[in-house]
PDB file of C-alpha atoms in Angstrom:
ATOM      1  CA  MET A  11      16.684 -19.644 -24.914  1.00 84.00           C
ATOM      2  CA  LEU A  12      16.626 -15.663 -24.540  1.00 84.00           C
ATOM      3  CA  ILE A  13      13.931 -16.812 -22.003  1.00 80.00           C
ATOM      4  CA  HIS A  14      16.679 -19.620 -19.913  1.00 83.00           C
ATOM      5  CA  LEU A  15      18.996 -16.586 -20.512  1.00 86.00           C
ATOM      6  CA  GLY A  16      16.475 -13.760 -18.682  1.00 81.00           C
ATOM      7  CA  GLN A  17      16.327 -16.756 -15.748  1.00 79.00           C
ATOM      8  CA  LEU A  18      20.147 -16.857 -15.324  1.00 85.00           C
ATOM      9  CA  ALA A  19      20.868 -13.130 -15.125  1.00 82.00           C
ATOM     10  CA  SER A  20      17.410 -13.135 -12.642  1.00 78.00           C
ATOM     11  CA  ASP A  21      18.951 -15.949 -10.247  1.00 80.00           C
ATOM     12  CA  HIS A  22      22.785 -14.791 -10.511  1.00 84.00           C
ATOM     13  CA  PRO A  23      22.921 -11.033 -10.134  1.00 81.00           C
ATOM     14  CA  GLU A  24      26.677 -11.382  -9.778  1.00 88.00           C
ATOM     15  CA  ILE A  25      26.622 -11.943 -13.681  1.00 89.00           C
ATOM     16  CA  ARG A  26      27.837  -8.754 -15.259  1.00 88.00           C
ATOM     17  CA  GLU A  27      28.498  -9.789 -19.055  1.00 91.00           C
ATOM     18  CA  LEU A  28      27.618 -12.595 -21.004  1.00 92.00           C
ATOM     19  CA  ASP A  29      29.324 -13.141 -24.284  1.00 93.00           C
ATOM     20  CA  ILE A  30      28.143 -16.218 -26.869  1.00 92.00           C
ATOM     21  CA  ASN A  31      30.395 -16.214 -30.142  1.00 92.00           C
ATOM     22  CA  PRO A  32      29.161 -17.998 -32.118  1.00 92.00           C
ATOM     23  CA  PHE A  33      25.824 -18.522 -31.449  1.00 91.00           C
ATOM     24  CA  LEU A  34      24.272 -21.159 -33.818  1.00 92.00           C
ATOM     25  CA  VAL A  35      20.359 -21.155 -34.623  1.00 92.00           C
ATOM     26  CA  ASP A  36      19.111 -23.721 -37.264  1.00 92.00           C
ATOM     27  CA  SER A  37      16.651 -25.649 -37.433  1.00 91.00           C
ATOM     28  CA  ALA A  38      17.411 -28.003 -35.160  1.00 90.00           C
ATOM     29  CA  GLY A  39      18.006 -25.890 -32.329  1.00 89.00           C
ATOM     30  CA  VAL A  40      20.491 -23.709 -30.762  1.00 91.00           C
ATOM     31  CA  ILE A  41      24.166 -24.416 -29.720  1.00 92.00           C
ATOM     32  CA  ALA A  42      26.906 -22.021 -28.281  1.00 90.00           C
ATOM     33  CA  LEU A  43      30.381 -22.987 -29.116  1.00 92.00           C
ATOM     34  CA  ASP A  44      31.804 -20.706 -27.348  1.00 94.00           C
ATOM     35  CA  ALA A  45      31.013 -18.690 -24.157  1.00 92.00           C
ATOM     36  CA  ARG A  46      32.538 -16.437 -21.373  1.00 93.00           C
ATOM     37  CA  LEU A  47      31.120 -15.087 -18.139  1.00 92.00           C
ATOM     38  CA  ARG A  48      32.169 -11.976 -16.061  1.00 92.00           C
ATOM     39  CA  VAL A  49      30.774 -12.099 -12.729  1.00 92.00           C
ATOM     40  CA  ALA A  50      31.142  -9.596  -9.620  1.00 89.00           C
ATOM     41  CA  LEU A  51      29.805  -9.204  -6.284  1.00 82.00           C
ATOM     42  CA  PRO A  52      26.059  -7.832  -6.754  1.00 68.00           C
ATOM     43  CA  ASP A  53      25.200  -4.624  -5.671  1.00 65.00           C
ATOM     44  CA  SER A  54      22.168  -5.147  -4.467  1.00 59.00           C
ATOM     45  CA  PRO A  55      20.255  -9.076  -3.383  1.00 55.00           C
ATOM     46  CA  SER A  56      16.952  -7.349  -4.770  1.00 54.00           C
ATOM     47  CA  PRO A  57      14.980  -7.992  -7.807  1.00 49.00           C
ATOM     48  CA  SER A  58      14.204  -4.650  -7.879  1.00 56.00           C
ATOM     49  CA  ARG A  59      16.489  -3.968 -11.240  1.00 63.00           C
ATOM     50  CA  LEU A  60      13.955  -6.238 -13.124  1.00 70.00           C
ATOM     51  CA  ALA A  61      11.682  -4.319 -15.665  1.00 71.00           C
ATOM     52  CA  ILE A  62       9.255  -7.425 -14.810  1.00 73.00           C
ATOM     53  CA  ALA A  63       8.618  -9.784 -11.124  1.00 77.00           C
ATOM     54  CA  PRO A  64      11.250 -12.565 -12.322  1.00 79.00           C
ATOM     55  CA  TYR A  65       9.102 -15.659 -11.691  1.00 85.00           C
ATOM     56  CA  PRO A  66       8.356 -16.497  -8.511  1.00 91.00           C
ATOM     57  CA  ARG A  67      10.661 -19.961  -7.356  1.00 89.00           C
ATOM     58  CA  GLU A  68       9.339 -19.792  -3.879  1.00 92.00           C
ATOM     59  CA  LEU A  69       5.752 -20.108  -4.231  1.00 95.00           C
ATOM     60  CA  GLU A  70       6.942 -24.044  -5.782  1.00 95.00           C
ATOM     61  CA  SER A  71       5.064 -26.721  -3.093  1.00 95.00           C
ATOM     62  CA  VAL A  72       4.440 -30.245  -2.884  1.00 96.00           C
ATOM     63  CA  GLU A  73       0.878 -30.954  -1.786  1.00 95.00           C
ATOM     64  CA  ARG A  74      -1.253 -34.064  -0.747  1.00 94.00           C
ATOM     65  CA  LEU A  75      -4.596 -34.557  -2.140  1.00 94.00           C
ATOM     66  CA  ARG A  76      -7.185 -36.071   0.425  1.00 89.00           C
ATOM     67  CA  ASP A  77      -6.715 -39.176  -0.966  1.00 90.00           C
ATOM     68  CA  GLY A  78      -3.204 -38.727  -0.601  1.00 92.00           C
ATOM     69  CA  THR A  79      -1.976 -38.222  -4.103  1.00 94.00           C
ATOM     70  CA  VAL A  80       1.602 -36.191  -3.987  1.00 95.00           C
ATOM     71  CA  LEU A  81       1.484 -33.429  -6.355  1.00 96.00           C
ATOM     72  CA  ARG A  82       3.546 -30.307  -7.295  1.00 97.00           C
ATOM     73  CA  MET A  83       2.229 -26.880  -7.951  1.00 97.00           C
ATOM     74  CA  ARG A  84       4.625 -24.030  -8.963  1.00 97.00           C
ATOM     75  CA  PRO A  85       3.981 -20.712 -10.799  1.00 96.00           C
ATOM     76  CA  LEU A  86       2.933 -20.572 -14.859  1.00 96.00           C
ATOM     77  CA  ARG A  87       5.979 -20.505 -17.056  1.00 92.00           C
ATOM     78  CA  PRO A  88       5.787 -18.765 -20.810  1.00 91.00           C
ATOM     79  CA  GLU A  89       7.092 -21.769 -21.781  1.00 91.00           C
ATOM     80  CA  ASP A  90       3.925 -24.286 -20.431  1.00 94.00           C
ATOM     81  CA  GLU A  91       2.156 -22.912 -23.303  1.00 95.00           C
ATOM     82  CA  PRO A  92       2.134 -26.735 -24.624  1.00 95.00           C
ATOM     83  CA  MET A  93       0.733 -27.615 -20.752  1.00 96.00           C
ATOM     84  CA  LEU A  94      -2.430 -26.139 -20.653  1.00 96.00           C
ATOM     85  CA  VAL A  95      -3.827 -26.815 -24.518  1.00 95.00           C
ATOM     86  CA  ASP A  96      -2.877 -29.963 -23.379  1.00 96.00           C
ATOM     87  CA  LEU A  97      -5.013 -29.377 -20.313  1.00 96.00           C
ATOM     88  CA  ALA A  98      -7.479 -28.278 -21.581  1.00 96.00           C
ATOM     89  CA  ALA A  99      -7.881 -31.219 -24.295  1.00 96.00           C
ATOM     90  CA  HIS A 100      -8.689 -33.547 -21.401  1.00 96.00           C
ATOM     91  CA  MET A 101     -11.507 -31.487 -20.605  1.00 96.00           C
ATOM     92  CA  SER A 102     -14.917 -32.407 -21.879  1.00 95.00           C
ATOM     93  CA  ARG A 103     -16.674 -30.108 -23.626  1.00 95.00           C
ATOM     94  CA  GLU A 104     -18.570 -29.198 -20.863  1.00 96.00           C
ATOM     95  CA  ASP A 105     -16.028 -28.249 -18.273  1.00 95.00           C
ATOM     96  CA  LEU A 106     -14.561 -25.775 -21.023  1.00 94.00           C
ATOM     97  CA  ARG A 107     -18.282 -24.352 -21.138  1.00 95.00           C
ATOM     98  CA  LEU A 108     -18.635 -23.976 -17.515  1.00 94.00           C
ATOM     99  CA  ARG A 109     -14.825 -22.628 -17.299  1.00 93.00           C
ATOM    100  CA  PHE A 110     -15.227 -20.014 -20.234  1.00 91.00           C
ATOM    101  CA  PHE A 111     -18.877 -19.376 -20.080  1.00 93.00           C
ATOM    102  CA  THR A 112     -18.746 -20.333 -24.106  1.00 92.00           C
ATOM    103  CA  THR A 113     -18.958 -23.203 -26.492  1.00 92.00           C
ATOM    104  CA  VAL A 114     -15.456 -23.995 -27.214  1.00 91.00           C
ATOM    105  CA  ALA A 115     -12.577 -26.887 -28.662  1.00 88.00           C
ATOM    106  CA  GLY A 116     -10.225 -26.641 -26.555  1.00 90.00           C
ATOM    107  CA  LEU A 117      -7.540 -23.438 -26.152  1.00 92.00           C
ATOM    108  CA  THR A 118      -5.713 -21.411 -28.778  1.00 91.00           C
ATOM    109  CA  HIS A 119      -2.509 -19.859 -28.963  1.00 91.00           C
ATOM    110  CA  THR A 120      -3.630 -16.835 -28.423  1.00 92.00           C
ATOM    111  CA  VAL A 121      -5.182 -17.964 -25.486  1.00 92.00           C
ATOM    112  CA  ALA A 122      -3.193 -20.471 -23.946  1.00 93.00           C
ATOM    113  CA  ALA A 123      -0.230 -17.516 -24.285  1.00 91.00           C
ATOM    114  CA  ARG A 124      -2.032 -15.021 -22.207  1.00 91.00           C
ATOM    115  CA  LEU A 125      -2.686 -17.309 -18.909  1.00 92.00           C
ATOM    116  CA  SER A 126       1.001 -18.530 -19.512  1.00 92.00           C
ATOM    117  CA  GLN A 127       2.932 -15.527 -20.015  1.00 91.00           C
ATOM    118  CA  LEU A 128       1.797 -13.019 -16.866  1.00 92.00           C
ATOM    119  CA  ASP A 129       3.341 -10.348 -15.033  1.00 89.00           C
ATOM    120  CA  TYR A 130       4.190 -12.039 -11.601  1.00 91.00           C
ATOM    121  CA  ASP A 131       4.115  -8.816  -9.443  1.00 87.00           C
ATOM    122  CA  ARG A 132      -0.275  -8.811  -9.914  1.00 88.00           C
ATOM    123  CA  GLU A 133      -0.821 -12.128 -12.272  1.00 94.00           C
ATOM    124  CA  LEU A 134      -0.524 -15.183 -11.155  1.00 95.00           C
ATOM    125  CA  GLY A 135      -1.093 -18.990 -12.637  1.00 96.00           C
ATOM    126  CA  LEU A 136      -0.663 -21.674 -10.693  1.00 97.00           C
ATOM    127  CA  LEU A 137       0.026 -24.921 -12.337  1.00 97.00           C
ATOM    128  CA  ALA A 138      -0.559 -28.830 -10.581  1.00 97.00           C
ATOM    129  CA  GLU A 139       1.195 -31.259 -12.312  1.00 97.00           C
ATOM    130  CA  ARG A 140       2.396 -34.854 -11.854  1.00 95.00           C
ATOM    131  CA  ASP A 141       4.994 -36.817 -14.061  1.00 93.00           C
ATOM    132  CA  GLY A 142       5.236 -33.728 -16.312  1.00 92.00           C
ATOM    133  CA  VAL A 143       1.427 -33.485 -17.043  1.00 96.00           C
ATOM    134  CA  ALA A 144      -0.975 -30.856 -16.007  1.00 97.00           C
ATOM    135  CA  LEU A 145      -3.778 -31.532 -13.821  1.00 97.00           C
ATOM    136  CA  GLY A 146      -5.182 -28.320 -12.961  1.00 97.00           C
ATOM    137  CA  VAL A 147      -4.268 -24.355 -12.941  1.00 97.00           C
ATOM    138  CA  ALA A 148      -6.062 -21.769 -11.148  1.00 97.00           C
ATOM    139  CA  HIS A 149      -5.321 -18.092 -11.894  1.00 97.00           C
ATOM    140  CA  PHE A 150      -5.636 -14.339 -10.426  1.00 96.00           C
ATOM    141  CA  PHE A 151      -5.740 -11.146 -12.243  1.00 96.00           C
ATOM    142  CA  ALA A 152      -5.339  -8.141  -9.638  1.00 95.00           C
ATOM    143  CA  ASP A 153      -5.707  -4.799 -10.798  1.00 93.00           C
ATOM    144  CA  PRO A 154      -3.036  -2.464 -10.349  1.00 89.00           C
ATOM    145  CA  ASP A 155      -3.851  -1.046  -6.909  1.00 90.00           C
ATOM    146  CA  LYS A 156      -4.491  -4.811  -5.822  1.00 90.00           C
ATOM    147  CA  LEU A 157      -8.014  -4.248  -4.133  1.00 94.00           C
ATOM    148  CA  ARG A 158      -9.294  -6.424  -5.866  1.00 95.00           C
ATOM    149  CA  ALA A 159      -8.350  -9.702  -7.947  1.00 96.00           C
ATOM    150  CA  GLU A 160     -10.747 -12.088 -10.433  1.00 97.00           C
ATOM    151  CA  TYR A 161      -9.848 -15.815 -10.103  1.00 97.00           C
ATOM    152  CA  ALA A 162     -10.509 -18.422 -12.596  1.00 95.00           C
ATOM    153  CA  VAL A 163     -10.070 -22.452 -11.760  1.00 96.00           C
ATOM    154  CA  ALA A 164     -10.206 -25.449 -14.235  1.00 96.00           C
ATOM    155  CA  VAL A 165      -9.238 -29.250 -13.462  1.00 97.00           C
ATOM    156  CA  ARG A 166      -9.022 -32.030 -16.361  1.00 97.00           C
ATOM    157  CA  SER A 167     -12.370 -34.269 -16.400  1.00 96.00           C
ATOM    158  CA  ASP A 168     -10.815 -37.201 -15.122  1.00 95.00           C
ATOM    159  CA  TRP A 169      -9.029 -35.386 -12.507  1.00 95.00           C
ATOM    160  CA  LYS A 170     -12.449 -34.019 -10.654  1.00 94.00           C
ATOM    161  CA  GLY A 171     -13.972 -35.400  -7.340  1.00 91.00           C
ATOM    162  CA  ARG A 172     -10.558 -35.928  -6.036  1.00 93.00           C
ATOM    163  CA  GLY A 173     -10.023 -32.547  -4.199  1.00 94.00           C
ATOM    164  CA  LEU A 174      -7.623 -30.716  -7.156  1.00 96.00           C
ATOM    165  CA  GLY A 175      -9.560 -27.517  -7.460  1.00 95.00           C
ATOM    166  CA  PHE A 176      -9.890 -27.824  -3.346  1.00 96.00           C
ATOM    167  CA  ALA A 177      -6.373 -27.498  -3.143  1.00 96.00           C
ATOM    168  CA  LEU A 178      -5.632 -25.493  -5.896  1.00 97.00           C
ATOM    169  CA  MET A 179      -7.776 -22.400  -4.251  1.00 97.00           C
ATOM    170  CA  THR A 180      -6.934 -22.961  -0.877  1.00 96.00           C
ATOM    171  CA  ARG A 181      -2.930 -22.013  -2.061  1.00 96.00           C
ATOM    172  CA  LEU A 182      -4.045 -19.591  -4.329  1.00 96.00           C
ATOM    173  CA  ILE A 183      -6.028 -17.859  -1.658  1.00 96.00           C
ATOM    174  CA  GLU A 184      -2.813 -18.107   0.424  1.00 96.00           C
ATOM    175  CA  ILE A 185      -0.635 -16.877  -1.977  1.00 95.00           C
ATOM    176  CA  ALA A 186      -3.165 -13.976  -3.290  1.00 95.00           C
ATOM    177  CA  ARG A 187      -3.397 -13.058   0.951  1.00 94.00           C
ATOM    178  CA  GLN A 188       0.562 -12.765   1.090  1.00 92.00           C
ATOM    179  CA  ARG A 189       0.706 -10.326  -1.867  1.00 91.00           C
ATOM    180  CA  GLY A 190      -1.609  -8.229  -0.375  1.00 92.00           C
ATOM    181  CA  ILE A 191      -4.750  -8.044  -2.346  1.00 94.00           C
ATOM    182  CA  GLY A 192      -7.816  -7.400  -0.898  1.00 95.00           C
ATOM    183  CA  LYS A 193     -10.735  -9.101  -2.276  1.00 96.00           C
ATOM    184  CA  LEU A 194     -10.658 -12.153  -4.444  1.00 97.00           C
ATOM    185  CA  THR A 195     -13.747 -12.478  -6.718  1.00 97.00           C
ATOM    186  CA  GLY A 196     -15.094 -14.457  -9.665  1.00 96.00           C
ATOM    187  CA  GLU A 197     -18.130 -15.198 -11.711  1.00 96.00           C
ATOM    188  CA  VAL A 198     -19.954 -18.819 -12.275  1.00 97.00           C
ATOM    189  CA  LEU A 199     -22.504 -19.604 -13.709  1.00 96.00           C
ATOM    190  CA  LEU A 200     -25.938 -20.507 -11.945  1.00 95.00           C
ATOM    191  CA  GLU A 201     -25.643 -24.100 -12.703  1.00 95.00           C
ATOM    192  CA  ASN A 202     -21.868 -25.205 -11.613  1.00 96.00           C
ATOM    193  CA  GLU A 203     -23.825 -26.491  -8.525  1.00 95.00           C
ATOM    194  CA  PRO A 204     -20.067 -28.040  -7.986  1.00 94.00           C
ATOM    195  CA  MET A 205     -17.723 -24.779  -7.820  1.00 95.00           C
ATOM    196  CA  LEU A 206     -20.694 -22.878  -5.737  1.00 96.00           C
ATOM    197  CA  GLN A 207     -20.523 -25.890  -3.345  1.00 95.00           C
ATOM    198  CA  MET A 208     -16.814 -25.394  -3.205  1.00 96.00           C
ATOM    199  CA  CYS A 209     -17.052 -21.506  -2.980  1.00 96.00           C
ATOM    200  CA  ARG A 210     -18.915 -22.193   0.151  1.00 96.00           C
ATOM    201  CA  GLU A 211     -16.629 -24.437   1.700  1.00 96.00           C
ATOM    202  CA  LEU A 212     -13.747 -22.012   0.939  1.00 96.00           C
ATOM    203  CA  GLY A 213     -15.802 -18.409   2.541  1.00 95.00           C
ATOM    204  CA  PHE A 214     -16.792 -16.686   0.211  1.00 97.00           C
ATOM    205  CA  GLY A 215     -19.883 -14.714  -0.241  1.00 96.00           C
ATOM    206  CA  ILE A 216     -22.395 -15.713  -3.223  1.00 96.00           C
ATOM    207  CA  THR A 217     -24.732 -12.714  -5.123  1.00 96.00           C
ATOM    208  CA  ARG A 218     -27.073 -12.780  -8.205  1.00 95.00           C
ATOM    209  CA  LYS A 219     -25.235 -11.442 -10.802  1.00 94.00           C
ATOM    210  CA  PRO A 220     -27.869  -8.262 -11.209  1.00 93.00           C
ATOM    211  CA  THR A 221     -27.587  -7.904 -15.182  1.00 94.00           C
ATOM    212  CA  ASP A 222     -27.745 -11.265 -15.711  1.00 94.00           C
ATOM    213  CA  PRO A 223     -29.177 -13.869 -14.006  1.00 92.00           C
ATOM    214  CA  SER A 224     -27.625 -17.052 -15.269  1.00 94.00           C
ATOM    215  CA  ILE A 225     -24.094 -16.103 -13.834  1.00 96.00           C
ATOM    216  CA  VAL A 226     -23.506 -15.846  -9.935  1.00 96.00           C
ATOM    217  CA  LEU A 227     -20.987 -13.651  -8.227  1.00 97.00           C
ATOM    218  CA  VAL A 228     -18.658 -14.850  -5.865  1.00 97.00           C
ATOM    219  CA  GLY A 229     -16.163 -12.731  -3.572  1.00 97.00           C
ATOM    220  CA  LYS A 230     -13.672 -13.624  -0.723  1.00 97.00           C
ATOM    221  CA  ARG A 231     -11.835 -11.200   1.324  1.00 96.00           C
ATOM    222  CA  LEU A 232      -8.016 -11.612   2.314  1.00 93.00           C
ATOM    223  CA  ALA A 233      -5.943  -8.722   3.263  1.00 69.00           C
ATOM    224  CA  MET A 234      -8.157  -7.063   6.164  1.00 56.00           C
ATOM    225  CA  GLN A 235      -5.946  -3.617   5.897  1.00 46.00           C
ATOM    226  CA  GLN A 236      -7.661  -3.151   2.829  1.00 42.00           C
ATOM    227  CA  THR A 237     -11.463  -4.294   3.337  1.00 41.00           C
ATOM    228  CA  ALA A 238     -12.676  -0.930   3.437  1.00 41.00           C
ATOM    229  CA  MET A 239     -11.557   0.362   0.050  1.00 41.00           C
ATOM    230  CA  SER A 240     -12.090  -3.274  -0.936  1.00 41.00           C
ATOM    231  CA  ASP A 241     -15.926  -2.876  -0.899  1.00 44.00           C
ATOM    232  CA  ARG A 242     -16.072   0.008  -2.795  1.00 41.00           C
TER     233      ARG A 242
END
């Protein structure tokens, strides 16, 4: 409920006061028996009054895969944690190992919460869904100066080979470029040839990691004005 109230305040800056009284909470849920709003013209249309960047609704889109499948892409929200857990539950152990570089049985609450509770100013999780089911997700986590951002992508095992990962990465790159991020980077296991092939098609440079021959470093320059700095 607090998340919804925060979103309400973010979407409607003309709300100056909200009084919910009484507000009852029990094991069955919550209910507001009475509420009062006071509204006034907002001081500014910008969200700069917020300490944390609000949910970027403008990044929601409808995408079509190469086989004609239509699905929705949108930024992750904190309440999407169960969808991420379900996504991991529909990934094979091998696909999870290639994603996390170690053997895991699924997502813990701690990991799922970290991937869904984001600072939208320099982090983004892009969820692909259809009929309320999570099919894939792509993240980037940028440095405070936004010179670099590290990416990661995961797709349900039964949706591999349909171009979903490519569509997620294409959209993620587009958003990262709009955010002024200088370079998108990542680490890929050398044996993960499908991911490396996708990186080649998307224009990523590929090099071996000097300290670990089993890992490949990939990178793609985005913001031209930051190119020189992003190589530091």
